[in-house]
XYZ file of C-alpha atoms in Angstrom:
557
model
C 88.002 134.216 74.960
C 89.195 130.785 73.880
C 93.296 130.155 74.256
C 93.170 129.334 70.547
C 92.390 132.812 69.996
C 95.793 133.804 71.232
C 97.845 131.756 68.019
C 95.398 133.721 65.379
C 97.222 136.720 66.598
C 100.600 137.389 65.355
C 101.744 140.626 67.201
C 101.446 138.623 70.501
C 104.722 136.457 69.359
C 102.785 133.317 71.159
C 104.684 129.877 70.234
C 102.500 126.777 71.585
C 104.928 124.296 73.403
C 101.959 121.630 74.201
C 98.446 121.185 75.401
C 97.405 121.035 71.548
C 94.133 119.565 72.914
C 93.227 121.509 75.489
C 93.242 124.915 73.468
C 89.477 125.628 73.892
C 89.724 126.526 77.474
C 88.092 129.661 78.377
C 90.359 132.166 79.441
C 88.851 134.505 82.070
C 91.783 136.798 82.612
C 95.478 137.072 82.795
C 98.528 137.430 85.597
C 102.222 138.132 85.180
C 103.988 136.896 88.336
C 107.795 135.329 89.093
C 106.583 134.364 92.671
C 107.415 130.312 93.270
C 103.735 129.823 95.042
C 101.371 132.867 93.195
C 98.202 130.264 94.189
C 97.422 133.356 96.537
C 96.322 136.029 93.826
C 94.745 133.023 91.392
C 91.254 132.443 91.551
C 90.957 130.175 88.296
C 91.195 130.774 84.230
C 94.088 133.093 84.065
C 96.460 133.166 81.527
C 100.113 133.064 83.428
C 102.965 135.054 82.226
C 106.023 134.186 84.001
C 109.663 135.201 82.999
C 110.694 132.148 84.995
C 112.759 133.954 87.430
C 111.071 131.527 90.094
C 113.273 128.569 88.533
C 116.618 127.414 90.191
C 117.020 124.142 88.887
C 114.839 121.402 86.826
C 113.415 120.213 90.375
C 111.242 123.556 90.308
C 109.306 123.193 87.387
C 106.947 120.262 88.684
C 105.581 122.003 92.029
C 105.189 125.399 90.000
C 103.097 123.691 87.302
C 100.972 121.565 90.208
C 100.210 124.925 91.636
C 98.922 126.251 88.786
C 96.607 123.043 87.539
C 95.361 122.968 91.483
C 94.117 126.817 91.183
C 92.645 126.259 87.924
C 94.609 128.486 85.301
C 94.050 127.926 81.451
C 97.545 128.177 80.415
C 100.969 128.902 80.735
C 103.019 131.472 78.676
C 106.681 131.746 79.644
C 108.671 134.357 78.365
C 112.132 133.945 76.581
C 113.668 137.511 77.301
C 115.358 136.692 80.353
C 116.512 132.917 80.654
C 116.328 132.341 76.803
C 114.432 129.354 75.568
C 111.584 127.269 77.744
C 113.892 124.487 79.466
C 112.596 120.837 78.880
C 111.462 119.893 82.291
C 108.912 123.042 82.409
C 107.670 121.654 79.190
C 107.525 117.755 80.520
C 105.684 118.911 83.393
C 103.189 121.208 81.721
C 102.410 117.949 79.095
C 101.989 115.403 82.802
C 99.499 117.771 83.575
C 98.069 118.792 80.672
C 98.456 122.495 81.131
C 99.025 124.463 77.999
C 102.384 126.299 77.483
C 103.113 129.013 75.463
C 106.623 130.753 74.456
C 106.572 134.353 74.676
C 109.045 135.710 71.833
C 111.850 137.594 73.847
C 110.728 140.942 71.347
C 106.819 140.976 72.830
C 106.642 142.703 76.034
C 104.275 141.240 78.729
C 102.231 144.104 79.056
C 100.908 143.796 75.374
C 99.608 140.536 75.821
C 97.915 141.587 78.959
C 96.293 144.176 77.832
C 95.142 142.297 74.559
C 93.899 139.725 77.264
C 92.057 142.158 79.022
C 90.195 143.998 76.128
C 89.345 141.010 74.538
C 87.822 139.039 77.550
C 86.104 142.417 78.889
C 84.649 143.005 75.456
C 82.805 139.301 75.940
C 80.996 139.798 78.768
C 79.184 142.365 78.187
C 79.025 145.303 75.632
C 78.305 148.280 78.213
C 81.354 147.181 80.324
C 83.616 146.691 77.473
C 83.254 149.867 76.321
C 84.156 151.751 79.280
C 87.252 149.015 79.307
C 87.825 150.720 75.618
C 87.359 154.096 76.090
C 89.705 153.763 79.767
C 92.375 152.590 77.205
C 91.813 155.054 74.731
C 92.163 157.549 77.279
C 95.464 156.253 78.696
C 97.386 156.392 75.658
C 100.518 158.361 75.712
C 100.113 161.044 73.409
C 97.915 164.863 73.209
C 94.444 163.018 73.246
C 95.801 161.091 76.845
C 94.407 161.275 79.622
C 95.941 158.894 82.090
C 93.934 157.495 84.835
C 92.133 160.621 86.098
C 89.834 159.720 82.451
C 88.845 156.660 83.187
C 87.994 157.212 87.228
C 85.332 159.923 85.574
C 83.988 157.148 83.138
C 83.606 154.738 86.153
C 81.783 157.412 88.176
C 79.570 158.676 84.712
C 79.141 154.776 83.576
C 78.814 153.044 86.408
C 78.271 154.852 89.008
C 80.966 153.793 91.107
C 83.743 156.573 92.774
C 87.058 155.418 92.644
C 90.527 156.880 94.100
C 94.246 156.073 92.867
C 96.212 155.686 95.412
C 99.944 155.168 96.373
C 101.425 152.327 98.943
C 101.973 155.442 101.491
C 97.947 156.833 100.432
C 99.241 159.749 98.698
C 96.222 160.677 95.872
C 97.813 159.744 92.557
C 94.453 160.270 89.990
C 90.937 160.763 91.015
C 87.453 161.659 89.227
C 87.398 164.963 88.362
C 83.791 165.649 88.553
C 82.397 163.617 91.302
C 83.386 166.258 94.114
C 86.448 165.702 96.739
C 88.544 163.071 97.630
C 88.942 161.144 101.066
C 90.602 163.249 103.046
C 94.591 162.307 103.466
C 94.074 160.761 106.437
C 91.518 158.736 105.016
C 93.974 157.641 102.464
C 96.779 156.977 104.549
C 94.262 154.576 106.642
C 93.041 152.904 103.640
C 96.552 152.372 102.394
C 97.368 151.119 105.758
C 94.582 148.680 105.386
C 95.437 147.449 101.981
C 98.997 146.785 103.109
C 98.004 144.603 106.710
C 95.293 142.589 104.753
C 97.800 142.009 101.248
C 100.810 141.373 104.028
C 98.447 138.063 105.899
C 97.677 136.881 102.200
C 94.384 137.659 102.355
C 93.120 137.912 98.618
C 91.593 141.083 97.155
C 89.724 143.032 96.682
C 89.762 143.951 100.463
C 86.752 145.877 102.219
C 87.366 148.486 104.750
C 84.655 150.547 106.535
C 85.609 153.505 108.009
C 82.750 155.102 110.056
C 79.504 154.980 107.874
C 81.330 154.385 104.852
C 82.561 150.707 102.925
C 85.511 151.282 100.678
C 87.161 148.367 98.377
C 90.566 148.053 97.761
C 92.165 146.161 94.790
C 95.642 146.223 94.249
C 97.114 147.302 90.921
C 99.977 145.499 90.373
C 103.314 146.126 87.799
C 103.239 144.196 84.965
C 106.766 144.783 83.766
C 108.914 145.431 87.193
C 107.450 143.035 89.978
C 107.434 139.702 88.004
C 110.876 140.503 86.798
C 112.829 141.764 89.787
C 110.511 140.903 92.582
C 111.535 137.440 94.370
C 109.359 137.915 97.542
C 105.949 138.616 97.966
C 106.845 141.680 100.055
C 108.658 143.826 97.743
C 105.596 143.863 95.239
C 103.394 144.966 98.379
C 105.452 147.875 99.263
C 105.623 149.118 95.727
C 101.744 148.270 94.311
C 99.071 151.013 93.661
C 95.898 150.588 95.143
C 92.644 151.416 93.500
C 90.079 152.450 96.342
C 86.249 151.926 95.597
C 83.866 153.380 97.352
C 81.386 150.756 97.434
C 80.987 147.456 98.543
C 82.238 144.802 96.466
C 81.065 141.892 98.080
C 77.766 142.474 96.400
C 78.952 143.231 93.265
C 77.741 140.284 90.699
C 80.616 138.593 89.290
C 80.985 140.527 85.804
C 81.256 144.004 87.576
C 83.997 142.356 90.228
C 85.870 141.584 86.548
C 86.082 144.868 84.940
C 87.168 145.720 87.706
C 90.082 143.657 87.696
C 90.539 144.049 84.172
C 90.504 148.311 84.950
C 93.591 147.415 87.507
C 95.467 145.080 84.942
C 95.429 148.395 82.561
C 96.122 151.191 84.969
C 99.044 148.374 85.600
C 100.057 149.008 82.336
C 100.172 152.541 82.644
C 102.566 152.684 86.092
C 104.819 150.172 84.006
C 104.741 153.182 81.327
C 105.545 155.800 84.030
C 107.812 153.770 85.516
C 109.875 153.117 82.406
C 109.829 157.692 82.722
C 112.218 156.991 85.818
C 115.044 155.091 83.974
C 117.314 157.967 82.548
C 116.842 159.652 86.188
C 117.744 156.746 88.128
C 120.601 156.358 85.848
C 121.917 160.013 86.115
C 121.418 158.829 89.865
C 123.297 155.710 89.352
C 126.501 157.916 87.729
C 126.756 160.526 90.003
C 127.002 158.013 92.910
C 129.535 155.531 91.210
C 131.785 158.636 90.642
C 130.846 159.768 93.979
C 131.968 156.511 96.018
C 135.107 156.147 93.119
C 136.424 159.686 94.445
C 136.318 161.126 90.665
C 137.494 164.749 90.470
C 135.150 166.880 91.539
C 134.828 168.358 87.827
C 133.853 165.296 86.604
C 131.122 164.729 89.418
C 129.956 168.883 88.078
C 130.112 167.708 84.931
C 127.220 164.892 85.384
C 125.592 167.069 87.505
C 125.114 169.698 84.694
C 123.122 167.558 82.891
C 121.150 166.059 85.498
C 119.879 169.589 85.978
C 117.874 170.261 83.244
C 116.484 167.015 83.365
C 115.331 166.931 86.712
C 114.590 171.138 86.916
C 113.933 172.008 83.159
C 114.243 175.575 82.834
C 115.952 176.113 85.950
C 118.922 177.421 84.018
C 122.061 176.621 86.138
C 122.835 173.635 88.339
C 120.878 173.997 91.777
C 121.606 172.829 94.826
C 121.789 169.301 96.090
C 120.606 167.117 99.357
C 121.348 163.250 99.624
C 118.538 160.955 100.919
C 119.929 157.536 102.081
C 117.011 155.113 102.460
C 117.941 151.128 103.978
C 115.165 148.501 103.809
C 116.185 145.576 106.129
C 114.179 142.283 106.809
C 114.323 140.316 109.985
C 115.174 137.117 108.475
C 118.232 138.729 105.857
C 117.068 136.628 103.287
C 115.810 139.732 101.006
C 118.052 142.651 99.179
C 116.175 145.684 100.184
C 117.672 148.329 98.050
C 115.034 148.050 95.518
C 111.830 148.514 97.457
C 114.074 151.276 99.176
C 114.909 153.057 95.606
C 110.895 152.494 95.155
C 110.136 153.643 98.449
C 112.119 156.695 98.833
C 111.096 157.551 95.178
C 107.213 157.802 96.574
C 108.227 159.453 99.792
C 110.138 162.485 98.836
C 107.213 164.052 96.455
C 105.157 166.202 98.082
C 102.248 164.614 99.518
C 100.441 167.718 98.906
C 100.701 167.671 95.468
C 98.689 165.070 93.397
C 99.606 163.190 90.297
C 103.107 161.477 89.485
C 104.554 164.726 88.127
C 106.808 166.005 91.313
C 108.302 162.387 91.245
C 110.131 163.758 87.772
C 112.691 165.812 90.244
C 113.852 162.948 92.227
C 116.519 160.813 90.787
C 117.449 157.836 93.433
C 119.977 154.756 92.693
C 120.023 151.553 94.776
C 122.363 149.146 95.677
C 122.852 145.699 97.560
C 120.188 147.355 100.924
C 120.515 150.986 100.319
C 119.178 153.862 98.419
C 120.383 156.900 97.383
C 118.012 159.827 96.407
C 119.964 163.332 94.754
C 117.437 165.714 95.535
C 117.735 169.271 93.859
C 116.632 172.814 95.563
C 116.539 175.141 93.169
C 117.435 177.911 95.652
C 119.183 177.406 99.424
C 120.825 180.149 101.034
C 124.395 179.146 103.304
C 125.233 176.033 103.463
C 125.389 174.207 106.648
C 123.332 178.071 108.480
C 120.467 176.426 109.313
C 118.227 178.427 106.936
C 117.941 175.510 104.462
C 114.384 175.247 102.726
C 115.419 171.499 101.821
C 114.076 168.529 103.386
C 113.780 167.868 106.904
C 113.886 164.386 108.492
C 110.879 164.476 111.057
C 108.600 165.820 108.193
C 109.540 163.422 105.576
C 108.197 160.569 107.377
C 105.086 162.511 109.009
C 102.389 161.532 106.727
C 103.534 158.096 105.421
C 104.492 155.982 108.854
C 101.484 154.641 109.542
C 100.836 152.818 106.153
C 104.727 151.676 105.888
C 104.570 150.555 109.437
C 101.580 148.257 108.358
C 103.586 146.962 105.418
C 106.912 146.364 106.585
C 104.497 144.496 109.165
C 106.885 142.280 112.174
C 109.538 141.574 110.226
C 110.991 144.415 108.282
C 112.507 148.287 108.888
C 112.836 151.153 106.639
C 115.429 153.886 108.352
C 116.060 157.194 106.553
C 119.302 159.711 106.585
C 119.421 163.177 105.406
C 122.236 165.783 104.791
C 122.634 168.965 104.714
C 122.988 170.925 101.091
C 125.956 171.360 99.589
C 126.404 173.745 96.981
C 128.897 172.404 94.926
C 130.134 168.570 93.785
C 132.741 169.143 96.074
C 130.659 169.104 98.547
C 128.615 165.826 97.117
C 130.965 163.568 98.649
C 130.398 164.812 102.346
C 126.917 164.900 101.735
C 126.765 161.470 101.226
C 128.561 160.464 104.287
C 126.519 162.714 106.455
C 123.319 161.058 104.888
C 124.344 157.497 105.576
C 126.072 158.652 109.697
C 122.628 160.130 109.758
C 121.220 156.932 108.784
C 122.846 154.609 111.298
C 121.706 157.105 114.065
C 117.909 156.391 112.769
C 118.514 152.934 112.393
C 119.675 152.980 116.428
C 115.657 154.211 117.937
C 113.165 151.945 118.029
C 110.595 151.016 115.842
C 109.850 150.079 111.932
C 110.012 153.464 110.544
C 112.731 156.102 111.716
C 114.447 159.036 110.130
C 117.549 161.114 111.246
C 118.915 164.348 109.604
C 121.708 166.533 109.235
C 121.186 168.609 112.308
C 121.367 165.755 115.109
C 125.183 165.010 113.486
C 126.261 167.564 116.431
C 124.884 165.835 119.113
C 126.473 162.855 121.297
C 123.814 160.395 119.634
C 125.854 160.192 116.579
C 128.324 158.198 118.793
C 126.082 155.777 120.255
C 125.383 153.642 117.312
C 128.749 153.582 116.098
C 129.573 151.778 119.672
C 130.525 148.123 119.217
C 127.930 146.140 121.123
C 129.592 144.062 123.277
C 131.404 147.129 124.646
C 127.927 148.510 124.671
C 126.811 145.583 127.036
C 129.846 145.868 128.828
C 129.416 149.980 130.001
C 125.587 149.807 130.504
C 125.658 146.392 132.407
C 128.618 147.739 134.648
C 126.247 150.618 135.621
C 122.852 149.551 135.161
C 122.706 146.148 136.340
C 123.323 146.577 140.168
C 120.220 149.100 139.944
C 118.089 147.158 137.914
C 118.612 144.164 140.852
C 118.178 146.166 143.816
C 114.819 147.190 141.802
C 113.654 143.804 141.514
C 114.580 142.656 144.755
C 113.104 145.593 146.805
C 110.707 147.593 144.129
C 113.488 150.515 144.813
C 112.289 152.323 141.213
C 115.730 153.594 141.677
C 116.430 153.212 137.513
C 113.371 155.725 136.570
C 114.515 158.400 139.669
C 117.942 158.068 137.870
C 116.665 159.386 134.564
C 114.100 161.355 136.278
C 116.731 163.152 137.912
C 119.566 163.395 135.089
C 116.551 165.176 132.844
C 116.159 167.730 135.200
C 119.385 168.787 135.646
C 120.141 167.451 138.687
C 117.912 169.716 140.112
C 116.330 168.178 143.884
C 112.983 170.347 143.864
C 111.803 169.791 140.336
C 112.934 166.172 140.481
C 110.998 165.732 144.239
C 107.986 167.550 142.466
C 108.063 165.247 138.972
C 108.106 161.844 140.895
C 105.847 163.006 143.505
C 108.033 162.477 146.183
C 109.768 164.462 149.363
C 112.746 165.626 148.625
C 114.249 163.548 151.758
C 112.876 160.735 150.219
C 114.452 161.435 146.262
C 117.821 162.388 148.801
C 117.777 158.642 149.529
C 117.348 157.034 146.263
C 119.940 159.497 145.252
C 122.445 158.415 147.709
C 121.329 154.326 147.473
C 122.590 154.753 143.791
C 125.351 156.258 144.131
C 126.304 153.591 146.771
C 125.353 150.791 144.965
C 127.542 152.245 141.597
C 130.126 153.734 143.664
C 129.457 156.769 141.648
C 129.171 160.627 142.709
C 126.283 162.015 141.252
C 127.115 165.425 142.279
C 130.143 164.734 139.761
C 129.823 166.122 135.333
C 131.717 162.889 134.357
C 129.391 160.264 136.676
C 126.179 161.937 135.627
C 127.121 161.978 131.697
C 128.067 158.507 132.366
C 124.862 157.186 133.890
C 123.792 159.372 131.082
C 125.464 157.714 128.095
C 124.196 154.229 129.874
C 120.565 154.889 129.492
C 120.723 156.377 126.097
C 122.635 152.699 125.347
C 120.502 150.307 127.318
């Protein structure tokens, strides 16, 4: 379609701001993003939506607009919702380089002028493709005749052949074709969404192919047109919260007007998780309440009373107010230059439904709030038997993270950590408060193990590790390095191994035979080590308070 094509129509509130001349460019498809270099997901005749969120000062404008011209877009549409009018310097630099720009009226929401952009320029290439673009959006409308994206997965499969998977950023099955026999299996889907998130984490552009055994799969990202371009400021927040559409076929022969529908399919299942999305607001602001009169210390009635009517919302039918868990969720980059709390609320959101379960429909009983680095999930259980007994049927910590590491790990890449804390439930709001704290101790303990994914819950709050992270580190340094170090020197001087015989011999008791028998040594010659320690340390290892201590050391080095 032909930019002039946009001013004929009215509903898309389109104001031109210059490039009168140039309005008979071709446009080939559109893009909402708020990322200061997007040149990455370009690939030349896009229409660019941008709320401007990208722009600091008037010094911006030019090496946004340069980008743009260099990857070839048609135009420029900037929207008016957020920042008000288009400032003059965006609109000087769009004229220098004679890239159209376009007002978007603050009442026309991005996602109607991309998917007018998509049905228009999918209905030009070619008549059989645009009309399984129609029917797909047909099919999604809200309403008793919709469908979602289960409908158009069968028309792909029935029109063109082509089997195609939904899939979330942790490879839980979101839609599918109905009629085109099973899906990957999960851990297929957890690989593929591991995939997609290494290859859209190095910049690689999609779609990106992954063959897994005989099989060639495609992956094209589906990304929000209303959240990410508005709230996302770094290119790793939208990876950690896009869908992923997962072909299997190979795309690198597709001709080029197949590899478009394609991308015009994802820009309108984009639509649709912006729709779904929009489902979450009144539960993440029953989320929002209950915390803020949490963390106030309201009266406990008052906490009851929001929690009365969070229950029918997120349990309709259940009757009378259920039972409660708190989920605390921290996303934390290496470089601190990122608030995670929003990709944590988006995160945890995707986590806690049931990876068994398939559609978005389980997600309707989770109600999380973020704020500054942290999430907070309220999690209802419509029945739990004592609290604090042990015989909870809530969520445990080791399972909650079970299926989904391996894809997060891959997306939170070098640089980035997602820890998880889980309470007990608590019957009561009284008990709301607690639950909160015991969430975010449990937290800290998971954020004190190694590696880019951890969880903690509840029922390690008894044990000593709950002290360890809570330790200041220099005394840290201080108690280990007293210890430790004289070992760790005679080890390097002499090849002693006298640190691993320590904690060989602390986990088994203290016991000289099954220590001897573990390291594969005499016991005369584990005797030795034994005693070499405990002269270098000056410590009796025969001794409860010098064995907890070397024990307390190694837990902290």
């Amino acid at each position: 379609m032909r930019l002039r094509a946009l001013l004929d129509t009215d509903a898309l509130g389109l104001k031109l701001l210059g490039g009168e001349e140039e309005l008979d460019r071709t446009v080939r498809g559109v893009m909402t993003t708020d990322l200061r270099d997007p040149s990455r997901y370009l690939s030349g005749g896009e229409l660019v939506l941008s709320g401007l969120a990208w722009r600091r000062d008037a010094a911006d404008s030019e090496p946004f607009v340069q980008i743009l011209v260099r990857a070839g877009v048609a135009a420029l549409a900037a929207g008016e919702a957020e920042l008000g009018p288009v400032p003059d310097d965006l609109v000087v630099a769009c004229a220098r380089h004679r890239l159209p720009l376009f007002a978007v009226n603050e009442s026309v929401a991005f996602a109607t002028i991309t998917e007018h952009v998509v049905r228009q320029v999918s209905g030009e290439r070619a008549g059989d493709l645009a009309a399984v673009v129609e029917r797909h959006r047909r099919m999604m409308t809200s309403g008793p005749a919709g469908g979602g994206p289960d409908v158009v997965l069968d028309l792909l499969g029935s029109d063109l052949d082509l089997r195609a998977w939904l899939l979330s950023p942790t490879g839980r099955l979101i839609a599918g074709p109905r009629v085109a026999g099973p899906a990957p299996a999960a851990d297929v889907c957890a690989r593929l969404a591991a995939e997609h998130l290494a290859a859209a984490r190095s910049g690689r552009r999609g779609p990106h192919r992954v063959a897994l055994g005989p099989t060639t799969y495609s992956l094209f990202p589906i990304r929000s047109g209303g959240r990410s371009p508005q709230t996302a400021r770094d290119v790793r927040e939208t990876v950690l919260s896009d869908w992923l559409l997962a072909v299997r076929a190979d795309a690198g022969e597709w001709p080029e007007e197949r590899l478009d529908l394609l991308q015009g399919v994802t820009q309108l299942i984009a639509v649709e998780r912006d729709r779904r999305d929009a489902t979450r607001t009144v539960r993440r602001r029953l989320a929002q309440e209950v915390l803020e009169l949490v963390q106030t210390g309201a009266p406990p009635a008052e906490i009851a009373a929001r929690l009365r009517v969070a229950a029918p919302v997120l349990l309709p039918g259940l009757g009378a107010a259920p039972h409660w868990q708190v989920v605390v969720a921290r996303v934390e980059w290496d470089d601190g230059r990122s608030e995670g709390g929003r990709i944590a609320q988006s995160l945890l959101e995707e986590i806690l439904v049931d990876p068994l379960s398939t559609g978005p429909e389980p997600s309707d009983r989770i109600a999380v709030a973020h704020t500054g680095d942290e999430a907070v999930a309220l999690v209802p259980l419509p029945a739990v038997s004592a609290e604090h007994d042990g015989s909870e049927t809530g969520i445990l910590a080791d399972a909650l993270l079970e299926a989904v590491r391996g894809p997060l790990s891959a997306g939170l890449d070098d640089d980035g950590r997602l820890t998880l804390g889980v309470s007990a439930a608590v019957h009561s709001a009284e008990g709301l408060r607690g639950a909160l704290e015991e969430a975010r101790h449990a937290r800290r303990v998971a954020a004190a193990r190694p590696g880019r994914v951890c969880a903690a819950g509840h029922q390690e709050l008894a044990s000593h590790v709950l002290l360890l992270p809570f330790v200041p580190d220099d005394v840290r340094r201080a108690f280990t390095a007293r210890l430790l170090d004289p070992l760790r020197d005679y080890d390097r001087r002499h090849r002693a191994e006298l640190i691993p015989t320590l904690e060989a011999f602390l986990d088994c008791d203290g016991s000289w035979t099954r220590c001897a028998t573990r390291l594969h040594l005499h016991v005369n010659t584990l005797r030795y080590r034994v005693g070499r320690i405990e002269q270098l340390t000056g410590r009796d290892l025969s001794h409860l308070e010098d064995k907890l201590d070397f024990f307390l050391a190694l837990r902290m080095s």
